[in-house]
Coordinates of C-alpha atoms in Angstrom, one line a residue:
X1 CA 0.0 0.0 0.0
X2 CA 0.9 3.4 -0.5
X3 CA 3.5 4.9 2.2
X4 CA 4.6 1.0 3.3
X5 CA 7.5 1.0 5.3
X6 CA 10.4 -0.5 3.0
X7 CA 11.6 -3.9 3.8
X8 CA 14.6 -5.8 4.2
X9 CA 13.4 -9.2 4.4
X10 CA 13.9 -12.0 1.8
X11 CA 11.0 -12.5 -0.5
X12 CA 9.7 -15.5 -2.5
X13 CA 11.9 -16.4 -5.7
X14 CA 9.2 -15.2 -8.7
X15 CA 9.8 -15.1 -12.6
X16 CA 10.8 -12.0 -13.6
X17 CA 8.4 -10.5 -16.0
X18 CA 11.2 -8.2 -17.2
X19 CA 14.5 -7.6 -17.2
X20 CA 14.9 -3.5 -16.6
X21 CA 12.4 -1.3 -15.4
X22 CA 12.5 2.5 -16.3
X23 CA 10.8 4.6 -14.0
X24 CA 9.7 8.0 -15.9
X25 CA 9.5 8.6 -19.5
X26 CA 11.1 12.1 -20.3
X27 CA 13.9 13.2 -21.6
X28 CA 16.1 10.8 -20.0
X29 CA 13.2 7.9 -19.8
X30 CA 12.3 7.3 -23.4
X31 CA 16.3 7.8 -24.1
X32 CA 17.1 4.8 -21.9
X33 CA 14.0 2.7 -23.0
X34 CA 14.1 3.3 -26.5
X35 CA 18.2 2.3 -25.8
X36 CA 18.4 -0.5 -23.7
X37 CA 15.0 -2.4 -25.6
X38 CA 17.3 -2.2 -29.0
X39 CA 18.7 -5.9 -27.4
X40 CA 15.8 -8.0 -28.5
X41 CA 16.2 -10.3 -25.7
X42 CA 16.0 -7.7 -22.5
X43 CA 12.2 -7.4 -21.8
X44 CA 12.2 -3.6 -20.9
X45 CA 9.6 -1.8 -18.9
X46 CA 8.7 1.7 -19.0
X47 CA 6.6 3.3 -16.6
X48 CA 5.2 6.9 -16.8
X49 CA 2.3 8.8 -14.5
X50 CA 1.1 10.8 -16.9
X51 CA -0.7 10.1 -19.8
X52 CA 1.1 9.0 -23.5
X53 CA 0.5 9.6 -27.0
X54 CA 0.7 8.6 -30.8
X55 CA 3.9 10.5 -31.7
X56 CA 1.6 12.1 -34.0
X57 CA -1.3 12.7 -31.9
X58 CA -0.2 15.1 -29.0
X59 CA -2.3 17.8 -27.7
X60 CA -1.6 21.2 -28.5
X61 CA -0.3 22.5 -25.1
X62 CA 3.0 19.8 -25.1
X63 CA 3.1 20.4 -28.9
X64 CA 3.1 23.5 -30.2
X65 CA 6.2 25.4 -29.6
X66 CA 4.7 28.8 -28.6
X67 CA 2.7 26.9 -25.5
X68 CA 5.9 26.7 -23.4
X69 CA 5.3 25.1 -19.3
X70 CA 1.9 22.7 -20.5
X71 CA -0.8 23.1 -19.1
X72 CA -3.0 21.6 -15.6
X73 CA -3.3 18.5 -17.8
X74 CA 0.2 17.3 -18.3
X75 CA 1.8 19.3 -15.1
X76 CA 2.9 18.0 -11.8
X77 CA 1.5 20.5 -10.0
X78 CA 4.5 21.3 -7.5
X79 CA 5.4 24.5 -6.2
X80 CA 8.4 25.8 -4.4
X81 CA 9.3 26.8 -0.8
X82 CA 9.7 30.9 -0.4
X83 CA 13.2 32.1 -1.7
X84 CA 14.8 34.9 -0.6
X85 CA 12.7 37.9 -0.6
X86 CA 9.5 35.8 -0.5
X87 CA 9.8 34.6 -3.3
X88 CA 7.1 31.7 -4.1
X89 CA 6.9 30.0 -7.6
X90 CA 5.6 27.1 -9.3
X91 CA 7.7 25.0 -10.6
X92 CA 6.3 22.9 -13.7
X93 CA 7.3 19.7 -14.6
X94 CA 6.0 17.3 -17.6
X95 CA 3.8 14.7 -16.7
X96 CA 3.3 13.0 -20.1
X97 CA 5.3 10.8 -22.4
X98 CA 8.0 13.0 -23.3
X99 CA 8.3 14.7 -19.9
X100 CA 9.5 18.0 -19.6
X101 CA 11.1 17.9 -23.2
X102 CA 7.0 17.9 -24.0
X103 CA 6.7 21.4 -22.4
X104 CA 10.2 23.6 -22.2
X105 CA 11.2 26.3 -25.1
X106 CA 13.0 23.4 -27.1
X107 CA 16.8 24.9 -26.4
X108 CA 19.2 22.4 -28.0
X109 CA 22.4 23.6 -26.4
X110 CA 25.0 21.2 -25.3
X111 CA 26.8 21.6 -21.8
X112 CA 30.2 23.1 -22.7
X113 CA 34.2 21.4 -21.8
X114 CA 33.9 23.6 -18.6
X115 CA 31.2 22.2 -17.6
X116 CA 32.7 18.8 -18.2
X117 CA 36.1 19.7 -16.7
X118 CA 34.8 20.7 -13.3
X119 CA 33.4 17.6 -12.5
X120 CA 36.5 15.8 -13.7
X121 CA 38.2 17.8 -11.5
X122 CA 36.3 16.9 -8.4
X123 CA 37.3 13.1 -9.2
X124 CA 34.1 11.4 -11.4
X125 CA 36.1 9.6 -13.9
X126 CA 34.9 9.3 -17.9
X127 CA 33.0 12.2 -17.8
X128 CA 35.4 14.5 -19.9
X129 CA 34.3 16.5 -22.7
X130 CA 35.9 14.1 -24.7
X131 CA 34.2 10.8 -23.2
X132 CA 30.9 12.5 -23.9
X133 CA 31.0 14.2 -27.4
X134 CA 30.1 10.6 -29.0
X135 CA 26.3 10.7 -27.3
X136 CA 26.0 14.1 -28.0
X137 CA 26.6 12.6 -31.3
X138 CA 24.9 9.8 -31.8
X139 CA 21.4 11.8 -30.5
X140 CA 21.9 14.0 -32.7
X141 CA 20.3 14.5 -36.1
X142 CA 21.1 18.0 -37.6
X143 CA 22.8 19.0 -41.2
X144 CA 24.6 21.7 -39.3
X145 CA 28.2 22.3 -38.7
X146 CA 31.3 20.2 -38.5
X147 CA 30.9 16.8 -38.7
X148 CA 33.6 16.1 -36.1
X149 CA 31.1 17.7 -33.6
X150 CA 27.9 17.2 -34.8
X151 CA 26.0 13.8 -35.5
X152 CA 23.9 13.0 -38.7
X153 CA 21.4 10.2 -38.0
X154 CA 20.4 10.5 -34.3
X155 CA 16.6 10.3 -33.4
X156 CA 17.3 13.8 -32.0
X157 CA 16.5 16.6 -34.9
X158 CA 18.2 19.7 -34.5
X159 CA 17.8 23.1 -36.5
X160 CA 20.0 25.9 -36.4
X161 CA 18.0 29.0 -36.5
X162 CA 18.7 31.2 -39.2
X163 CA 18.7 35.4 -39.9
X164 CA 15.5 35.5 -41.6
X165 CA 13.3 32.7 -39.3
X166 CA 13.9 34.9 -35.8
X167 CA 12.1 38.4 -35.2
X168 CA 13.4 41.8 -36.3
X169 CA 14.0 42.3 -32.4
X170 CA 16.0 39.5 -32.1
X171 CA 17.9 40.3 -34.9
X172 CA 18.4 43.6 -33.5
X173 CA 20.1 42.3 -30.8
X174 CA 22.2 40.2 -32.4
X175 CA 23.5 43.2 -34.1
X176 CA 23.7 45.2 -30.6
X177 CA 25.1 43.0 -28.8
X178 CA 28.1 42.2 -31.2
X179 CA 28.8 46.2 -31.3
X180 CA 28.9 46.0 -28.1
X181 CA 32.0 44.1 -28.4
X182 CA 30.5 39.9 -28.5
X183 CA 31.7 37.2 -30.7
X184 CA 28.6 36.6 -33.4
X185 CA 28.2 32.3 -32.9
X186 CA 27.3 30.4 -35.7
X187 CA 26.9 27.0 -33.7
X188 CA 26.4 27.6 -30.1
X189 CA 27.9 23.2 -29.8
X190 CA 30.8 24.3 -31.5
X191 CA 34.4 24.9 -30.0
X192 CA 33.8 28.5 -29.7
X193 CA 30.1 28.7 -27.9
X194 CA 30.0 32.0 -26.0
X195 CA 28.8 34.9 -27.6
X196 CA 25.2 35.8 -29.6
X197 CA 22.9 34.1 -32.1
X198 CA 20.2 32.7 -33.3
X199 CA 19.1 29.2 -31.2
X200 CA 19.5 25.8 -32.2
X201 CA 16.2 24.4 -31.0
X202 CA 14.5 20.8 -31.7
X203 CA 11.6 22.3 -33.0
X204 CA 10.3 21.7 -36.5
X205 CA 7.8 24.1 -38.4
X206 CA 6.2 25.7 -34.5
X207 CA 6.0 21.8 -33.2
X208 CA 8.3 20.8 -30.1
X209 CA 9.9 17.6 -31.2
X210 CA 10.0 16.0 -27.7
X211 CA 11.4 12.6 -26.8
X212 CA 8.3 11.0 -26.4
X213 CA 7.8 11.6 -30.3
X214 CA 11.6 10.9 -31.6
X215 CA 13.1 8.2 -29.4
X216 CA 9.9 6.6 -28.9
X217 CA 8.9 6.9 -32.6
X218 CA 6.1 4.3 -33.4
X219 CA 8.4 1.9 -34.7
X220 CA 10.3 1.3 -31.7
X221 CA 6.7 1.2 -29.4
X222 CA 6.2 -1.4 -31.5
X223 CA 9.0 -3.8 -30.3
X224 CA 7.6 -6.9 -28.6
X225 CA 10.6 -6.5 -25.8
X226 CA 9.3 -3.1 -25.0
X227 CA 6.2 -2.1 -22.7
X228 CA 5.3 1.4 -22.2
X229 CA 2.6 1.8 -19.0
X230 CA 1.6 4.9 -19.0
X231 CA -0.8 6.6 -15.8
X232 CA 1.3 4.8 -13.3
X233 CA 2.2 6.6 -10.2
X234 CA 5.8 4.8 -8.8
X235 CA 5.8 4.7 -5.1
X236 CA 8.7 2.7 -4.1
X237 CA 11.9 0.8 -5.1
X238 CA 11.3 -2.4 -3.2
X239 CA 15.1 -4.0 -1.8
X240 CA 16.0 -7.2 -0.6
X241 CA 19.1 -7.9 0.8
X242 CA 20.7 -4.9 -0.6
X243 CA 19.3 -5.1 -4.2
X244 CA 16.8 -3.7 -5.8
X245 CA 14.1 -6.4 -6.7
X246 CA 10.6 -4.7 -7.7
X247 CA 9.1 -1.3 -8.3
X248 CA 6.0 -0.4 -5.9
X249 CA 2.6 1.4 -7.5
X250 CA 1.2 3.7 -5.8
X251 CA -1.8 1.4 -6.1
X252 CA -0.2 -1.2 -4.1
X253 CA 1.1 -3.1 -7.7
X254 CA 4.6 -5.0 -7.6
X255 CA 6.3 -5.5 -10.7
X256 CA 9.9 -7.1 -10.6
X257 CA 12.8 -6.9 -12.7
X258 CA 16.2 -7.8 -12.4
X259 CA 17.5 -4.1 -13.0
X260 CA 15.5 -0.6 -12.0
X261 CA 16.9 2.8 -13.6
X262 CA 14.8 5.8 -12.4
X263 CA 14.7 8.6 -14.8
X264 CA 11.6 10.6 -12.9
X265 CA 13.9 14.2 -12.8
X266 CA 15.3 16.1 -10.3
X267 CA 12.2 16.2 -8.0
X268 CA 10.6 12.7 -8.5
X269 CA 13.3 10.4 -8.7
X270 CA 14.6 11.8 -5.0
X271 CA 11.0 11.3 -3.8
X272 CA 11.5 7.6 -5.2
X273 CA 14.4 7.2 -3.2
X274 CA 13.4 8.5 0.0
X275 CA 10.3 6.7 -0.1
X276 CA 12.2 3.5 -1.2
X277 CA 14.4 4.3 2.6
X278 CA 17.5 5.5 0.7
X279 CA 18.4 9.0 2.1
X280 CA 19.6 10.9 4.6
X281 CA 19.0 8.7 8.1
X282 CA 17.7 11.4 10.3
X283 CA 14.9 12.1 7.9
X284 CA 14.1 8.7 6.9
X285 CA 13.7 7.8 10.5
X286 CA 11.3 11.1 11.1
X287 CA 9.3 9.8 8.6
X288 CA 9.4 6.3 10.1
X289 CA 11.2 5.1 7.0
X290 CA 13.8 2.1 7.5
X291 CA 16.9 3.3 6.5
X292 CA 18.4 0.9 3.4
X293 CA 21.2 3.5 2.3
X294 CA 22.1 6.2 4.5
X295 CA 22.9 9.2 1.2
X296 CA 22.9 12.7 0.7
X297 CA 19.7 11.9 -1.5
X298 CA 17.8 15.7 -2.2
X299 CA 20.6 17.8 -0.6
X300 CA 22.0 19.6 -3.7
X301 CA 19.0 21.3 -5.7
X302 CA 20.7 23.7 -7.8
X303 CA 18.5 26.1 -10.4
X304 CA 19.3 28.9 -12.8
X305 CA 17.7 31.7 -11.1
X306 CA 15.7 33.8 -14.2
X307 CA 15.3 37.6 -14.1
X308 CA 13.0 39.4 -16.8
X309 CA 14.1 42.9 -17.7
X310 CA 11.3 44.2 -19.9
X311 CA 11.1 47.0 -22.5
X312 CA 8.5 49.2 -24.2
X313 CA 8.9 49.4 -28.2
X314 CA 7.8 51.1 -30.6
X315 CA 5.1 49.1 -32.4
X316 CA 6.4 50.0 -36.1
X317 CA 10.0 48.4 -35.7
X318 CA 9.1 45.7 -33.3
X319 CA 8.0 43.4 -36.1
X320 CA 6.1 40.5 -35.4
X321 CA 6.4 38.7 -31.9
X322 CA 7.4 35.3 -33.7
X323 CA 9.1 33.2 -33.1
X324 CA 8.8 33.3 -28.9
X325 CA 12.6 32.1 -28.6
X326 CA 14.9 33.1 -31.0
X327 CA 18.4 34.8 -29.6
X328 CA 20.7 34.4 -26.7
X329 CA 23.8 35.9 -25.7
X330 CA 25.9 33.1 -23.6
X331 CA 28.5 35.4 -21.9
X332 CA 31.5 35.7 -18.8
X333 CA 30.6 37.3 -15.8
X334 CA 33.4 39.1 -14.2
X335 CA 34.1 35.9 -11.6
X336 CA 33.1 33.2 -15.0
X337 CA 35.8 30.4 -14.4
X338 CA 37.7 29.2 -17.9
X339 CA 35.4 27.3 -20.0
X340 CA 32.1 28.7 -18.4
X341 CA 29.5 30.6 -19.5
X342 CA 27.5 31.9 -16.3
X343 CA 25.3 34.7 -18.3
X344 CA 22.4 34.2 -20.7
X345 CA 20.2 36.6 -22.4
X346 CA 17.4 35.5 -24.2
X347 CA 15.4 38.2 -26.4
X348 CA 12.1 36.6 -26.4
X349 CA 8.7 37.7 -27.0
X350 CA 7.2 37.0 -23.5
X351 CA 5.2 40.2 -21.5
X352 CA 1.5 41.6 -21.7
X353 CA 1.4 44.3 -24.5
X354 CA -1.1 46.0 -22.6
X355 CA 1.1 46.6 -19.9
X356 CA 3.2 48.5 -22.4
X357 CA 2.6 52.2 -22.9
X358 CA 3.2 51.7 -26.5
X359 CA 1.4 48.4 -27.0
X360 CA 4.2 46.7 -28.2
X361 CA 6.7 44.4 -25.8
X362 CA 9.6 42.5 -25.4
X363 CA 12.5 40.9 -22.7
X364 CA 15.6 40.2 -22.6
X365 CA 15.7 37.7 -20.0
X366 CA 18.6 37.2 -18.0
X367 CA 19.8 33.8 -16.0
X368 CA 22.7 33.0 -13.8
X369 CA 23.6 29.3 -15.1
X370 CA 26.7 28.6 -12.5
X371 CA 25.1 29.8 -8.8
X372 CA 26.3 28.7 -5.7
X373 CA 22.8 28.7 -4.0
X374 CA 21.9 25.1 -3.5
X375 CA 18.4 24.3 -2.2
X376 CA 16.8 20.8 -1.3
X377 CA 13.8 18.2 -2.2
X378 CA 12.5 16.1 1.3
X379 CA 9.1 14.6 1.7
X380 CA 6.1 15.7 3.5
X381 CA 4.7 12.7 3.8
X382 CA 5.4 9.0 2.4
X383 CA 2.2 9.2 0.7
X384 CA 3.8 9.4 -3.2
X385 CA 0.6 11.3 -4.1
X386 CA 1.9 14.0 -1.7
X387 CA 4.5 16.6 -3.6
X388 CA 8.1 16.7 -2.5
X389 CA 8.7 20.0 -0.7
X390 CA 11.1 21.8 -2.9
X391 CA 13.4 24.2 -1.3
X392 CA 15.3 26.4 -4.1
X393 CA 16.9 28.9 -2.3
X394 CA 17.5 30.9 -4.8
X395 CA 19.6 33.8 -4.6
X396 CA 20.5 32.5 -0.8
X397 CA 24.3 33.5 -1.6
X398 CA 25.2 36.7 -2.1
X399 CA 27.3 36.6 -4.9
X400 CA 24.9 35.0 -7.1
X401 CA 22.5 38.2 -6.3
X402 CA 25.7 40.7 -7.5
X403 CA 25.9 38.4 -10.6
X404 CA 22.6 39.1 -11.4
X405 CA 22.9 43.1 -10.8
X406 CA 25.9 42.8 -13.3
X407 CA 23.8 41.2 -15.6
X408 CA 20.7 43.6 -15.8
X409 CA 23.6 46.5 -16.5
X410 CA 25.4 44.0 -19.1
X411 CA 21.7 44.1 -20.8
X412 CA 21.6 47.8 -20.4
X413 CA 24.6 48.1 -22.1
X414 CA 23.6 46.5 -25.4
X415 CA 20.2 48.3 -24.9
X416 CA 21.6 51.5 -25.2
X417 CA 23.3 50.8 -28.4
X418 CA 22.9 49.9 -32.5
X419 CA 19.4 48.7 -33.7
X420 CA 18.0 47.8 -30.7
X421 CA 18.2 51.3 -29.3
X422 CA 16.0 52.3 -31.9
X423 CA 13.2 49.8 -31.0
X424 CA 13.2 50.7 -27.2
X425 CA 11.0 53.6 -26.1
X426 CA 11.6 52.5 -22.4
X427 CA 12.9 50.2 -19.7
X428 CA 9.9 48.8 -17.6
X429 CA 11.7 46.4 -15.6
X430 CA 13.4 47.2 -13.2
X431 CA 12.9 50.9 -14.5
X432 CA 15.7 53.3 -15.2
X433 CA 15.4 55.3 -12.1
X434 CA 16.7 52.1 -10.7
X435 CA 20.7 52.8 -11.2
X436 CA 22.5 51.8 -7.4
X437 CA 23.4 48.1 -6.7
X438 CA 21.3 48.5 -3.8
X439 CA 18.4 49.7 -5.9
X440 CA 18.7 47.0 -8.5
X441 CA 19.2 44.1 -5.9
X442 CA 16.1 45.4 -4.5
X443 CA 14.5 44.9 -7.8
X444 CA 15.6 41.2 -8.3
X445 CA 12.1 39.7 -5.9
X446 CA 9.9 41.9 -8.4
X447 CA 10.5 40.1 -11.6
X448 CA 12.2 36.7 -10.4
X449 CA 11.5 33.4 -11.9
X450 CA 13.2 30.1 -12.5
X451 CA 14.8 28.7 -15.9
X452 CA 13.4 25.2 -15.4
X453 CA 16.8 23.8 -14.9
X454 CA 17.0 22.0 -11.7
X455 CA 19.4 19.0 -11.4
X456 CA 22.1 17.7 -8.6
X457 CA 19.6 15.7 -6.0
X458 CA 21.1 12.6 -6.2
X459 CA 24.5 13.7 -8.1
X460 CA 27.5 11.4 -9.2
X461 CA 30.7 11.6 -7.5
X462 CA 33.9 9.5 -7.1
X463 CA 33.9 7.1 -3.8
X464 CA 35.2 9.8 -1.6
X465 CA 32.7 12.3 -2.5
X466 CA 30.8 13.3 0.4
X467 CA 27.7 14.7 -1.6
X468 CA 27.3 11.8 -3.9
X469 CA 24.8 9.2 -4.2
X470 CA 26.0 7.4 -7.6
X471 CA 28.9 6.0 -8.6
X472 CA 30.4 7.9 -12.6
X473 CA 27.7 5.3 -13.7
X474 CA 24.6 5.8 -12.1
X475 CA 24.5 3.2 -9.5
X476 CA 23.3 4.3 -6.5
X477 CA 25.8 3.3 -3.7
X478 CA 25.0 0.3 -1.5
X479 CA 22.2 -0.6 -3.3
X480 CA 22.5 -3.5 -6.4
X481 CA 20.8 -3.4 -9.5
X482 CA 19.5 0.8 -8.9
X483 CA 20.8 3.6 -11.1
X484 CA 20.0 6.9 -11.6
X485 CA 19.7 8.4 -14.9
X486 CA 18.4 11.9 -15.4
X487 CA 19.5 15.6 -14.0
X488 CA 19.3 14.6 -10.7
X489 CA 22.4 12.6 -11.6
X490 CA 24.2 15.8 -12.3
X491 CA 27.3 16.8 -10.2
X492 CA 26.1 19.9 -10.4
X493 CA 24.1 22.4 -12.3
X494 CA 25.8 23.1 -16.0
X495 CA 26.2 26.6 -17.2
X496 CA 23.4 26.0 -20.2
X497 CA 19.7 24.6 -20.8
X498 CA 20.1 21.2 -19.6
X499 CA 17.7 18.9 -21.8
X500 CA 20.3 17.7 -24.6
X501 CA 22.9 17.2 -21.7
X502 CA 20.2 15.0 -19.8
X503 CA 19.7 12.8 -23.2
X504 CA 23.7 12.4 -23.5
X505 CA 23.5 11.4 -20.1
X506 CA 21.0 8.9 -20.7
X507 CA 22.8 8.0 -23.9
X508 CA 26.1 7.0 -21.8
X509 CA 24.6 5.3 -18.8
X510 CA 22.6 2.8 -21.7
X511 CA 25.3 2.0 -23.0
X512 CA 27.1 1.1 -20.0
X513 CA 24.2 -1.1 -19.3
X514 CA 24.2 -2.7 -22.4
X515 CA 28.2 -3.4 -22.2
X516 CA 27.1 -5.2 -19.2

């Protein structure tokens, strides 16, 4: 039943029904399923709690590209503890074949070397940027760039937006922000990623390609070795002796398997775990949960915190508020390490016109993508229809609130200057009469928001790492036949949009299985 204490006692010897069970069908779910069931003779198992559909039949809100964070329907539901300044958000995840790739902005940017070096240096082994290019690769399906970097024939599509398919604001600050001194990119996966363009995006003609469509295409649902069982609320990995034996419905079902990956994200695969008695002792025990695996499980939420600085234009050189997402500029704060890009800003076509005194509207949306914040996911309850509480402190450190202030006056900067100067009639948010750090820092609470990146709550690490829960390969520490597979498993959070990182990930720890 729902909220059963985990047990360590031996259970009757059964058949298994399958070999691997997948717990959560997103970006990293359908990866590993549509991976691991490509050996005819291992009987996979996915399980998802939302609802699934015909790659060709999905409803408008995780399909159209414009319809970004779904809808009631194909949501979650969870929403975050206060951040600093009272800050209180939602936090929408996918729940629907396809996950959260079925509702973000469709952002096909790889994590960069630095991103790959820093976790190299903390001591998780073949996780370079060289031991991951080939799964970038190989989900990949683009006609762009180099072919040393880019692959041809993933189930992945990729397309490079070009000049004349982003808006004539974004192009205008393209052109402002490289006369304000930044590199123009041509291919943001490329050696040379930081500095403005148009996106790469998986989107094709205004339709979000997401996993649930591409890696589970309707050939590979069709595989007699695969299942895919979808309104199934996971409760519970059930462990025997130190293994991991069954997964536990939330309707009191047991289905055993000889291996269990969960790929349920950053906030339900640490709820999994908890539930399933793997997590910190103190508040396993609180919750009356026997302890299995005494690990840092949910300690390490990290988020890009999101600030919208928006502008008044004037209607007759605005253009056409299409497409939603079209520009970035991925740039070095002051304190930036090598490698890292810490700064984005997006010129998107988000805001109210009618709260413009112009009637026309744009932002230029900043995020900090390396903060040192770091929040948490515990349980409320053992109930797994209960939501996690979800603690993402963001903005908790001081210096990620002064990279943020030097971020709204990098955006200023290229405001002032070339085309987009002459689109602007005036700054709304935070306003110009806010000019002092203290002013400006002040500001951050009023237009806050989250990038819908969080990752790090049951992270990788090498066997001395304190804050891990995995070994370099997903398997969670103490417990056999249990891995983790999505952005939970990150170290930490990557400087960029962290979908195509989470299907690399996915990619690598598939074929690890597979190599046996």
């Amino acid at each position: 039943m729902p909220g059963q204490q985990p047990s360590g006692q031996s259970l009757q010897p059964q058949a298994l029904e399958f070999d691997c069970i997948v717990v959560g069908a997103g970006s990293a779910g359908a990866v590993m399923a549509a991976r691991l069931s490509e050996d005819a003779d291992r009987r996979v198992l996915l399980l998802e709690a939302g609802p699934s559909y015909a790659p060709d039949a999905y409803p408008d809100a995780v399909r159209l590209q414009h319809m970004i964070g779904g809808d009631a329907t194909h949501d979650w539901g969870y929403g975050a503890e206060p951040s600093w300044g009272d800050v209180r958000l939602p936090v929408p995840r996918g729940k629907v074949l396809g996950g959260s790739s079925a509702i973000n902005a469709g952002v096909a940017m790889r994590a960069p070397a630095g991103d790959f070096a820093r976790w190299t240096a903390a001591g998780l082994e073949h996780w370079t940027a060289a031991d991951v290019l080939p799964f970038f690769q190989k989900s990949e399906r683009t006609v762009h760039g180099d072919d040393a970097v880019h692959g041809r024939e993933g189930p992945w599509p990729i397309h490079y937006l070009q000049e004349d398919e982003v808006s004539d604001m974004q192009r205008a600050f393209i052109a402002s922000a490289v006369q304000a001194g930044f590199a123009r990119v041509q291919d943001f996966n490329g050696a040379q990623p930081f500095g403005v363009g148009a996106y790469p995006m998986n989107n094709r003609m205004g339709q979000r390609l997401n996993t649930g469509m591409t890696y589970l295409s309707q050939a590979v649902r069709e595989r007699p070795n695969l299942s895919i069982r979808a309104q199934q609320l996971v409760d519970r990995v059930e462990v025997d002796q130190g293994r991991a034996v069954a997964v536990l419905l939330g309707d009191g079902q047991r289905i055993a398997a000889r291996d269990i990956v969960l790929c349920a994200g950053a906030y339900g695969t640490p709820a999994i775990l908890l539930r399933s008695g793997i997590g910190p002792a103190a508040d396993l025990r609180a919750l009356g949960v026997e302890v299995l695996a005494d690990l840092p499980v949910g300690q390490r939420l990290q988020e890009h915190p999101f600030f919208y600085t928006t502008w008044a234009a004037r209607p007759e050189k605005a253009g056409l508020p299409l497409p939603p997402v079209g520009a970035i500029l991925w740039a070095q704060s002051s304190q930036a390490a090598p490698g890292v890009g810490d700064l984005h800003v997006s010129a998107v076509h988000y805001g109210d016109p009618a709260s413009s005194p112009t009637g026309a509207i744009f932002t230029l949306a900043l995020a900090l993508t390396r903060p040192r914040s770091t929040g948490s996911v515990t349980l409320r309850s053992r109930d797994p229809a209960v939501a996690p509480r979800i603690a993402l402190n963001l903005l908790a450190d001081t210096h990620d609130r002064r990279l943020m202030v030097e971020g709204i006056e990098l955006i200023r900067r290229i405001a002032r200057q070339g085309p987009l100067a002459e689109i602007i009639t005036e700054e709304l948010t935070p306003g110009a009469l806010s000019l002092r750090y203290e002013a400006l820092e002040a500001a951050l609470p009023r237009s806050l928001d989250i990038y819908h990146h969080p990752t790090s709550t049951a992270p990788m690490g090498a066997a001395n790492d304190p804050h891990a829960v995995t070994d370099h390969q997903g398997r969670v520490r103490g417990i056999e036949g249990l891995r983790v597979a999505d952005a939970s498993s990150f170290p930490d959070v990557p400087c960029v949009a962290t979908n195509p990182t989470v299907i690399m990930l996915a990619e690598r720890i598939s074929q690890w299985m597979r190599d046996g």
